[in-house]
Short mmCIF file of N, CA and C in Angstrom, two decimals:
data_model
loop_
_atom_site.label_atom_id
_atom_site.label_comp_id
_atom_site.label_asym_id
_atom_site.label_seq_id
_atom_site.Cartn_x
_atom_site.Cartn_y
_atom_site.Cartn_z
N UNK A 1 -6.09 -10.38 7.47
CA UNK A 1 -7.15 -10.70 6.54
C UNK A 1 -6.59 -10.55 5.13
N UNK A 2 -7.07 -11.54 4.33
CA UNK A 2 -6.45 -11.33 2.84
C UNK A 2 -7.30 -12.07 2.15
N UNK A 3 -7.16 -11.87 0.54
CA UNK A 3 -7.72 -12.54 -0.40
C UNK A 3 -6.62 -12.85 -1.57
N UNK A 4 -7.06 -13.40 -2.45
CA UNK A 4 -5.97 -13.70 -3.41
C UNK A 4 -4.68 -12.76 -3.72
N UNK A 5 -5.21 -11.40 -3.64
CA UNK A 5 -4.21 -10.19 -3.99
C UNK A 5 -4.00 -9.06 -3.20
N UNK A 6 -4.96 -8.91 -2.11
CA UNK A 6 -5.48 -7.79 -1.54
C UNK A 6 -5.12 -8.87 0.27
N UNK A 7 -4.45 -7.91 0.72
CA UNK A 7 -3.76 -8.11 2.29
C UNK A 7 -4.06 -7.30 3.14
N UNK A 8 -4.75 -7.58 4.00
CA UNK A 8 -5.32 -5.80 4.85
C UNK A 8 -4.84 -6.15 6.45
N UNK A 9 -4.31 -4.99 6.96
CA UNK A 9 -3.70 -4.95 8.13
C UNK A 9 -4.31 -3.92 8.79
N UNK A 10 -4.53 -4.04 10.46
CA UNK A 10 -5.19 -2.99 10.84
C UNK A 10 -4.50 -2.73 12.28
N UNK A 11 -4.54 -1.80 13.27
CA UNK A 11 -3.87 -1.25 14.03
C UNK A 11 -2.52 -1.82 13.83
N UNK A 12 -2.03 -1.13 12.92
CA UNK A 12 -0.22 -1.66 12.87
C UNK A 12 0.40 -0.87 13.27
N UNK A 13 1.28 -1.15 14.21
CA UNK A 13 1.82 -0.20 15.27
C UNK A 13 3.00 0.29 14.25
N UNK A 14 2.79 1.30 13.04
CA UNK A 14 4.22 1.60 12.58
C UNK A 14 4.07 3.30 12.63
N UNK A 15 5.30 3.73 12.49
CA UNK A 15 5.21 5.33 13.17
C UNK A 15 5.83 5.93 11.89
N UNK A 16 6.05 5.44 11.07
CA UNK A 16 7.36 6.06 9.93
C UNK A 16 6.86 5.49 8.63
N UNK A 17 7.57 6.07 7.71
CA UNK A 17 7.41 5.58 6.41
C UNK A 17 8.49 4.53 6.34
N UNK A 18 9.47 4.89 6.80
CA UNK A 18 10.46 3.55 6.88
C UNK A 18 9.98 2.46 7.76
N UNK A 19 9.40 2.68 8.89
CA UNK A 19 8.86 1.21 9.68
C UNK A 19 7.92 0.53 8.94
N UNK A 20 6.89 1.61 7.88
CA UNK A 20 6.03 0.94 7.11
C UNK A 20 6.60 0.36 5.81
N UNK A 21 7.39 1.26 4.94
CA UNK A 21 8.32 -0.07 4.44
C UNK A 21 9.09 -1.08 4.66
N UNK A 22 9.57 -1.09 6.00
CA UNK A 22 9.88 -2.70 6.21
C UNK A 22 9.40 -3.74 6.65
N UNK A 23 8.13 -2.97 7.25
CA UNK A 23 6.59 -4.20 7.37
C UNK A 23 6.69 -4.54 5.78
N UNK A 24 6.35 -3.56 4.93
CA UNK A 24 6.22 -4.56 3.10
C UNK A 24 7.18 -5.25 2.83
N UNK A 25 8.50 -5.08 3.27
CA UNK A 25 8.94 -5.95 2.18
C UNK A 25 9.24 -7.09 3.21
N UNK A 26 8.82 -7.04 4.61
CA UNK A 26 8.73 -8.14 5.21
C UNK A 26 7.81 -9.28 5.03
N UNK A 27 6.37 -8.44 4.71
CA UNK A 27 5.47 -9.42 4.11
C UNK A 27 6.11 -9.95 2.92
N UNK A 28 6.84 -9.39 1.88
CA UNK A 28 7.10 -9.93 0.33
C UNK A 28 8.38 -10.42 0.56
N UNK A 29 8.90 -10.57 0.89
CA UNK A 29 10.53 -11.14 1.03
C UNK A 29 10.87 -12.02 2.86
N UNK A 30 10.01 -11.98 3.45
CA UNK A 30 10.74 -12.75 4.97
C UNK A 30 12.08 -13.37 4.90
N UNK A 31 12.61 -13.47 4.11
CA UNK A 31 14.00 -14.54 4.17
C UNK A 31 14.65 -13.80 2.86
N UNK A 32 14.49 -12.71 2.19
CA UNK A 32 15.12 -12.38 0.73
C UNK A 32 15.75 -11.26 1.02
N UNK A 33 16.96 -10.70 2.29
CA UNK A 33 17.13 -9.79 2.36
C UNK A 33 17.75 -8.73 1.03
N UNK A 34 18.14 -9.07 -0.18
CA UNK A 34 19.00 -8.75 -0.82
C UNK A 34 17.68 -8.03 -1.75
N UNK A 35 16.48 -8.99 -2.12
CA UNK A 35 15.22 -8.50 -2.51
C UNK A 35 14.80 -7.10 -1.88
N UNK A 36 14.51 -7.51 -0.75
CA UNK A 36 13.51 -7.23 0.88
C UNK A 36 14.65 -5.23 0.17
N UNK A 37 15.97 -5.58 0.42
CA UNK A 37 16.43 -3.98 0.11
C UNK A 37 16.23 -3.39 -1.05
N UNK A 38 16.26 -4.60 -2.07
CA UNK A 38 15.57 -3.42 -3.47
C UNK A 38 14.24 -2.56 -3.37
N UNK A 39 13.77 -3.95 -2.75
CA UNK A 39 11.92 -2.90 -2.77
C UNK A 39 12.04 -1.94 -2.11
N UNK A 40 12.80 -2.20 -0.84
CA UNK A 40 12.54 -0.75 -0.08
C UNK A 40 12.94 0.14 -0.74
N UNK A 41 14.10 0.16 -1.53
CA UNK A 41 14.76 1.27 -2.24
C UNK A 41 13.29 1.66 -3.24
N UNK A 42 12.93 0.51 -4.39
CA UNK A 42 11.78 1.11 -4.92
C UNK A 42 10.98 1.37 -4.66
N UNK A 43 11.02 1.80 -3.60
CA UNK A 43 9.28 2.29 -3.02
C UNK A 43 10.06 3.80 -2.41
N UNK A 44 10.91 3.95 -2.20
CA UNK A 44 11.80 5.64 -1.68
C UNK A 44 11.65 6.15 -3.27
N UNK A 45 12.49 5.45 -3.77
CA UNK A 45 12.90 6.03 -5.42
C UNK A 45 11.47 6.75 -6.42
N UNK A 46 10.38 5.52 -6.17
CA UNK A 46 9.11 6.04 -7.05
C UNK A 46 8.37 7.54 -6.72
N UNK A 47 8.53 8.00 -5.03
CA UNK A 47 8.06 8.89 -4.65
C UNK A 47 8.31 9.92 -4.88
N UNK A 48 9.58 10.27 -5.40
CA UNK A 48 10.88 10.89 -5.99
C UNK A 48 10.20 11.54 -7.64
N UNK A 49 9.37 10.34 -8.12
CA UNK A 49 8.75 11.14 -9.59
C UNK A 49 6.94 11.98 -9.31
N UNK A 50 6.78 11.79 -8.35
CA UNK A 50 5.56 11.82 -7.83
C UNK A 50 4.72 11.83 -6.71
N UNK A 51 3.72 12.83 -6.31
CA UNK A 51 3.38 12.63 -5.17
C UNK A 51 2.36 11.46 -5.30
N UNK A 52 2.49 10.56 -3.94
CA UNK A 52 2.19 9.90 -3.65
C UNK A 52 0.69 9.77 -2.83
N UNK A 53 0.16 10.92 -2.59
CA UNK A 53 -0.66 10.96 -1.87
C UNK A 53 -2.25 11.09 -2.18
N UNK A 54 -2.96 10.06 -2.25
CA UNK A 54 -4.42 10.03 -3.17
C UNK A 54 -5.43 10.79 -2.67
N UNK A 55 -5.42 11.29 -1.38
CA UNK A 55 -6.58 11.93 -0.79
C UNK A 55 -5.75 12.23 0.72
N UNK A 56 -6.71 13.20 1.77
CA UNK A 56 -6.23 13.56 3.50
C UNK A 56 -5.95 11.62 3.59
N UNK A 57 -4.65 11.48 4.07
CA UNK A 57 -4.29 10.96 4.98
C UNK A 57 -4.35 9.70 4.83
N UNK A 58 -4.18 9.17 3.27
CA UNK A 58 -4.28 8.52 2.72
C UNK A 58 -2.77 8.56 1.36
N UNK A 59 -1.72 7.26 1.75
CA UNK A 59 -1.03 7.35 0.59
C UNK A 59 -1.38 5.93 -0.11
N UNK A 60 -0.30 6.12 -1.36
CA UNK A 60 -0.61 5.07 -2.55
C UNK A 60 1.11 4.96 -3.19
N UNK A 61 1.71 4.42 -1.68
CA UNK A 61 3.21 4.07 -2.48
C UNK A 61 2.76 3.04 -3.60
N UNK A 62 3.70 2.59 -4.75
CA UNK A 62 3.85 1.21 -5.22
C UNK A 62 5.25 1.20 -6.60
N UNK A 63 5.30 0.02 -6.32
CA UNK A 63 6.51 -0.48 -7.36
C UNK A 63 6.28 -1.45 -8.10
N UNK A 64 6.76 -1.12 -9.55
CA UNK A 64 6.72 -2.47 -10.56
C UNK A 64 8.16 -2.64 -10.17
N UNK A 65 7.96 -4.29 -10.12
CA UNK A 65 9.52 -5.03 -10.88
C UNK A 65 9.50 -6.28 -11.11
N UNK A 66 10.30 -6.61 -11.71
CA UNK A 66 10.49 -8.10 -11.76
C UNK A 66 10.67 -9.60 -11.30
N UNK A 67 11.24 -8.73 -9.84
CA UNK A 67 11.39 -9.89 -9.03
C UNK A 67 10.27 -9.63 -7.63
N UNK A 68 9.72 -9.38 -8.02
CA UNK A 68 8.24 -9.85 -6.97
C UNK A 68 7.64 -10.74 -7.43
N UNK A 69 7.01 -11.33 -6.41
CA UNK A 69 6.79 -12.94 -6.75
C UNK A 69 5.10 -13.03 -7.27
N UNK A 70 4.38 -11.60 -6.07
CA UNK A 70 3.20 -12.01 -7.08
C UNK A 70 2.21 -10.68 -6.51
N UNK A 71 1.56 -10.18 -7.81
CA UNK A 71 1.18 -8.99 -7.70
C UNK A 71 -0.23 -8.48 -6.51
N UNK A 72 -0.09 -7.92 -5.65
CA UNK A 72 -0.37 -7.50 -4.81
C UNK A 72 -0.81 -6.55 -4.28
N UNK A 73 -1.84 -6.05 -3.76
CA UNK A 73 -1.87 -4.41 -2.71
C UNK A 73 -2.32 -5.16 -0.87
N UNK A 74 -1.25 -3.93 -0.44
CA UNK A 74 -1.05 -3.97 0.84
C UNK A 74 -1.95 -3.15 1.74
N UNK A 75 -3.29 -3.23 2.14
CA UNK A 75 -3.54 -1.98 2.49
C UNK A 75 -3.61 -2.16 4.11
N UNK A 76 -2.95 -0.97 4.69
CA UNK A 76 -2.01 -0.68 6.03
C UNK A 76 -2.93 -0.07 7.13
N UNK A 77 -3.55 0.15 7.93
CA UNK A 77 -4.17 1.28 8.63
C UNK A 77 -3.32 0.93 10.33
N UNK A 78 -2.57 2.19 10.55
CA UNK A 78 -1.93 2.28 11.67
C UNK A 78 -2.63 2.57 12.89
N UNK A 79 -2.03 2.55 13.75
CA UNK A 79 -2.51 2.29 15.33
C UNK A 79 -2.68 4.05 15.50
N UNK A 80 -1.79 4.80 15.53
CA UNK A 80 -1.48 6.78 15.10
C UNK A 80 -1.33 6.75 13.48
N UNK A 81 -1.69 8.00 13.48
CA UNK A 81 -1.18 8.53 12.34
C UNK A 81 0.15 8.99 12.60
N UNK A 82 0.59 8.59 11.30
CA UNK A 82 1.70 8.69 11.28
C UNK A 82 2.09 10.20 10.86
N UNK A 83 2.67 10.75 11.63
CA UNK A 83 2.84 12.63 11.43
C UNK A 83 3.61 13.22 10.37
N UNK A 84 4.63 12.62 10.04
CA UNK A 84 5.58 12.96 8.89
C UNK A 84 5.90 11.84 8.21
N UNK A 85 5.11 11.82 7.33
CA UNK A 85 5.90 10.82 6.08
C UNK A 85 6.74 11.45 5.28
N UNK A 86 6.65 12.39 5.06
CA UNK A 86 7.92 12.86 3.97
C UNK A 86 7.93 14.48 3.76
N UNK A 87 8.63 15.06 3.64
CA UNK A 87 8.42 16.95 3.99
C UNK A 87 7.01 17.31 3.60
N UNK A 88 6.46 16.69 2.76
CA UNK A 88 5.07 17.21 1.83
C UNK A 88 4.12 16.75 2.28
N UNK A 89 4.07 15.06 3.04
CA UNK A 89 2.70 14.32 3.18
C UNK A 89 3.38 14.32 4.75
N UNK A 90 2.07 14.80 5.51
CA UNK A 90 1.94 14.47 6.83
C UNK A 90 -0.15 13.76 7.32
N UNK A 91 0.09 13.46 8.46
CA UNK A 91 -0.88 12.98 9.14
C UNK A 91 -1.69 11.52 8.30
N UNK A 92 -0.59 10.65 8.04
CA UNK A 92 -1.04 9.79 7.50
C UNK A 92 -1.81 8.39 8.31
N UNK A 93 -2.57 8.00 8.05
CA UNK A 93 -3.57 6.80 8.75
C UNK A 93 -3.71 5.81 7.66
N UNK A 94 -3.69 5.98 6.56
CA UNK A 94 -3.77 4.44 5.18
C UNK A 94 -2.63 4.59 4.60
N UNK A 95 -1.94 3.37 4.88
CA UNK A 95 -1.33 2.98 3.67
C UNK A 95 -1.88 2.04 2.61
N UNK A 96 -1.80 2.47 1.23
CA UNK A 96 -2.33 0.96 0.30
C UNK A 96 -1.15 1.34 -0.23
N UNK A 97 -0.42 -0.36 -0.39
CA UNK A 97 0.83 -0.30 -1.25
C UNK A 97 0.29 -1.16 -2.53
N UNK A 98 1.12 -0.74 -3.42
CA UNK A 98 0.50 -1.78 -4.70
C UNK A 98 1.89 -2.32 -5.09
N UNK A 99 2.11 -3.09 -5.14
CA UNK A 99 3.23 -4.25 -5.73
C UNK A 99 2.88 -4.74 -6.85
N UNK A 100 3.37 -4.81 -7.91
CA UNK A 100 3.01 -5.06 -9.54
C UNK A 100 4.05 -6.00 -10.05
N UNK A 101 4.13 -6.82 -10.45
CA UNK A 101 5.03 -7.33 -11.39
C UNK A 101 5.59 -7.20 -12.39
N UNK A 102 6.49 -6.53 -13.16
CA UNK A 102 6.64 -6.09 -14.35
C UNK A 102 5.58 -6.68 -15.87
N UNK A 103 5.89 -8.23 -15.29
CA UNK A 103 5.27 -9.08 -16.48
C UNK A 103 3.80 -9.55 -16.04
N UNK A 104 3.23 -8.57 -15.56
CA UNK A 104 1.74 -9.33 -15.01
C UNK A 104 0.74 -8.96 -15.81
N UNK A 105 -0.06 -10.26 -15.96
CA UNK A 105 -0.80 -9.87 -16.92
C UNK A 105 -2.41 -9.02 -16.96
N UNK A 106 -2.11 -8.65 -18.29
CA UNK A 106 -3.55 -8.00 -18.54
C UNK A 106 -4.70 -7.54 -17.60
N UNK A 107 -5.01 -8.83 -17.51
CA UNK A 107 -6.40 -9.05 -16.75
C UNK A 107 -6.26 -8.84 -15.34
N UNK A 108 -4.81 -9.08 -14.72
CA UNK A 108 -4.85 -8.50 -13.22
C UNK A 108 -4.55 -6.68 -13.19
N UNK A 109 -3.60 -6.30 -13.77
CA UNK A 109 -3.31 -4.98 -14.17
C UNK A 109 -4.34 -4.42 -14.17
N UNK A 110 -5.71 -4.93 -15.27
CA UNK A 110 -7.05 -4.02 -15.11
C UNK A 110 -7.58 -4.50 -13.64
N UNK A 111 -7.51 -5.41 -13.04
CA UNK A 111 -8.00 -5.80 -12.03
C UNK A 111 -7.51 -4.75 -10.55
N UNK A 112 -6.43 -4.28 -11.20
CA UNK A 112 -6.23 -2.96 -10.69
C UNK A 112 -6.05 -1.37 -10.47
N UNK A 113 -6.34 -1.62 -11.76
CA UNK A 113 -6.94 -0.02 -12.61
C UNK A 113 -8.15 0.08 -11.86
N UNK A 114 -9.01 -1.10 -12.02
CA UNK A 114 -10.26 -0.83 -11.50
C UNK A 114 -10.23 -0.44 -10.22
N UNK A 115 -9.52 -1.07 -9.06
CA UNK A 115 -9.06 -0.74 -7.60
C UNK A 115 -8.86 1.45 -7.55
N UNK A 116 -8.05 1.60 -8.39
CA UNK A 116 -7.69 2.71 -8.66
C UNK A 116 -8.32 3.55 -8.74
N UNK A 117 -9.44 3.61 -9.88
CA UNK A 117 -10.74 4.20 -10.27
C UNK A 117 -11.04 4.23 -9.15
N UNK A 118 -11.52 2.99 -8.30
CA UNK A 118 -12.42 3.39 -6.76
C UNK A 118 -12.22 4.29 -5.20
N UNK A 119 -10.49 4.15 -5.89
CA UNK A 119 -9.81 5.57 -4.92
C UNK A 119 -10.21 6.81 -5.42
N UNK A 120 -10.86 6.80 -6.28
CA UNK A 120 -11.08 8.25 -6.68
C UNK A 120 -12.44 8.94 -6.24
N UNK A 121 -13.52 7.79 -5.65
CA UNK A 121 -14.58 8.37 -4.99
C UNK A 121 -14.52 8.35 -3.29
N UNK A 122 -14.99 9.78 -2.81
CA UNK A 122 -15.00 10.29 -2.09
C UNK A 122 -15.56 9.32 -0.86
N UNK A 123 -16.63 8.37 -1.13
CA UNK A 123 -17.39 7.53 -0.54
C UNK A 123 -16.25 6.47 0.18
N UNK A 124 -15.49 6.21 -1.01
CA UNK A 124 -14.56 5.38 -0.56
C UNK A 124 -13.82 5.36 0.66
N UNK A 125 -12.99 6.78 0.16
CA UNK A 125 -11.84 7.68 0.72
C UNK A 125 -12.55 7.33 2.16
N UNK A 126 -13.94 8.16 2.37
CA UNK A 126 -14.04 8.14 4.02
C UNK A 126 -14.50 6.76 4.72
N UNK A 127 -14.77 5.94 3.63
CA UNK A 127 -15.08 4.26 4.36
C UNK A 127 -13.89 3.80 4.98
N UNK A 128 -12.72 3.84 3.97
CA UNK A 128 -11.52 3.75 4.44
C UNK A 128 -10.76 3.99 5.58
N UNK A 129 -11.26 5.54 5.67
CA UNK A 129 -10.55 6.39 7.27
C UNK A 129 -11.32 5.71 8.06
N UNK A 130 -12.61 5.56 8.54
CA UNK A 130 -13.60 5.15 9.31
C UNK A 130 -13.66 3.73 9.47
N UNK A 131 -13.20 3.28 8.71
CA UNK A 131 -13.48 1.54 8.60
C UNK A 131 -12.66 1.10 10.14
N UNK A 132 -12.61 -0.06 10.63
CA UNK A 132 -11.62 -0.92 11.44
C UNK A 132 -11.43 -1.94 11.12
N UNK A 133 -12.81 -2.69 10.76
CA UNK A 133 -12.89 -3.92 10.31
C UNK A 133 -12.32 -4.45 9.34
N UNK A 134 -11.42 -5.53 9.46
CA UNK A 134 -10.48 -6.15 8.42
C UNK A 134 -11.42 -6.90 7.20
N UNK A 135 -12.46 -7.55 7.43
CA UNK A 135 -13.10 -7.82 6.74
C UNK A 135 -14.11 -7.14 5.67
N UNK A 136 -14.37 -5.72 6.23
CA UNK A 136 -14.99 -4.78 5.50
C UNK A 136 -14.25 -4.32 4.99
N UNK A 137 -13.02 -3.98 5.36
CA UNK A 137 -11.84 -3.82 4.37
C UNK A 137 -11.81 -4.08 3.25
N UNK A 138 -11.36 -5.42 3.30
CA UNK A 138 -11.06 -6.50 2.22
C UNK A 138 -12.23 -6.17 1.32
N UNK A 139 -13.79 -6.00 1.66
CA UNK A 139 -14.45 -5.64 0.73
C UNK A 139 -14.77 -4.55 -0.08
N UNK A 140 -14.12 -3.51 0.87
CA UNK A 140 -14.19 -2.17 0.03
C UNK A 140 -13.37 -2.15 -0.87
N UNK A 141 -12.23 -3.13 -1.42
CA UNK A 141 -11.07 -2.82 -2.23
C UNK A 141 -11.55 -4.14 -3.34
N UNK A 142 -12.55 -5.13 -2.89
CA UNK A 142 -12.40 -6.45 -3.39
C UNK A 142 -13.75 -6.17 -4.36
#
């Protein structure tokens, strides 16, 4: 299920933070392996300044750069939670990735500030865990 910017995936059989980054940059690169390895690297590297984790069981990888083709959030919900994402974040069930473009403009940037803001209510957070539906998805973020 997707909309112009917003891609929602649901029982995705990935067990790792690495299986779930190479579902992303599979969606953003299918044929760009040389790309397909930067992102993955920028999406290890960003976590590195920051925790990543917006609420229980819920992360918020994302990367600006330049060579993404067009700005994006990925949001992931796995088949398990995924038990160890990284020494600090365990028992994860959402991924939302955000993919940014360096040069993107204005009006989508707030178009995702605003997304942002709405991770911050609690209402959300548990629609999210609870949700299945790809289509209700798409609307809780849209």
């Amino acid at each position: 299920m997707k909309t112009d910017r917003i891609l929602v995936f649901t029982n995705a059989n990935l067990k790792t933070r690495e299986e779930v980054y190479q579902f992303v940059v599979k969606q953003e690169f299918p044929s760009d392996i040389e790309n397909a390895k930067k992102l993955s690297r920028e999406l290890v590297d960003r976590e590195t300044q920051g925790n990543i984790q917006i609420a229980e069981s819920i992360v918020l990888p994302h990367a600006e750069c330049n060579y993404i083709q067009r700005s994006k959030l990925l949001l992931i919900k796995t088949q398990r939670s995924i038990d160890t994402w990284s020494s600090d974040i365990h028992d994860i069930k959402v991924v939302i990735v955000m993919l940014l473009k360096s040069d993107e403009s204005r009006k989508v940037k707030m178009q995702f500030v605003d997304i942002m803001r709405q991770l911050g209510k609690d209402e959300l957070i548990e629609q999210l865990l609870s949700e299945d539906n790809p289509e209700l998805l798409l609307k809780l973020l849209s």
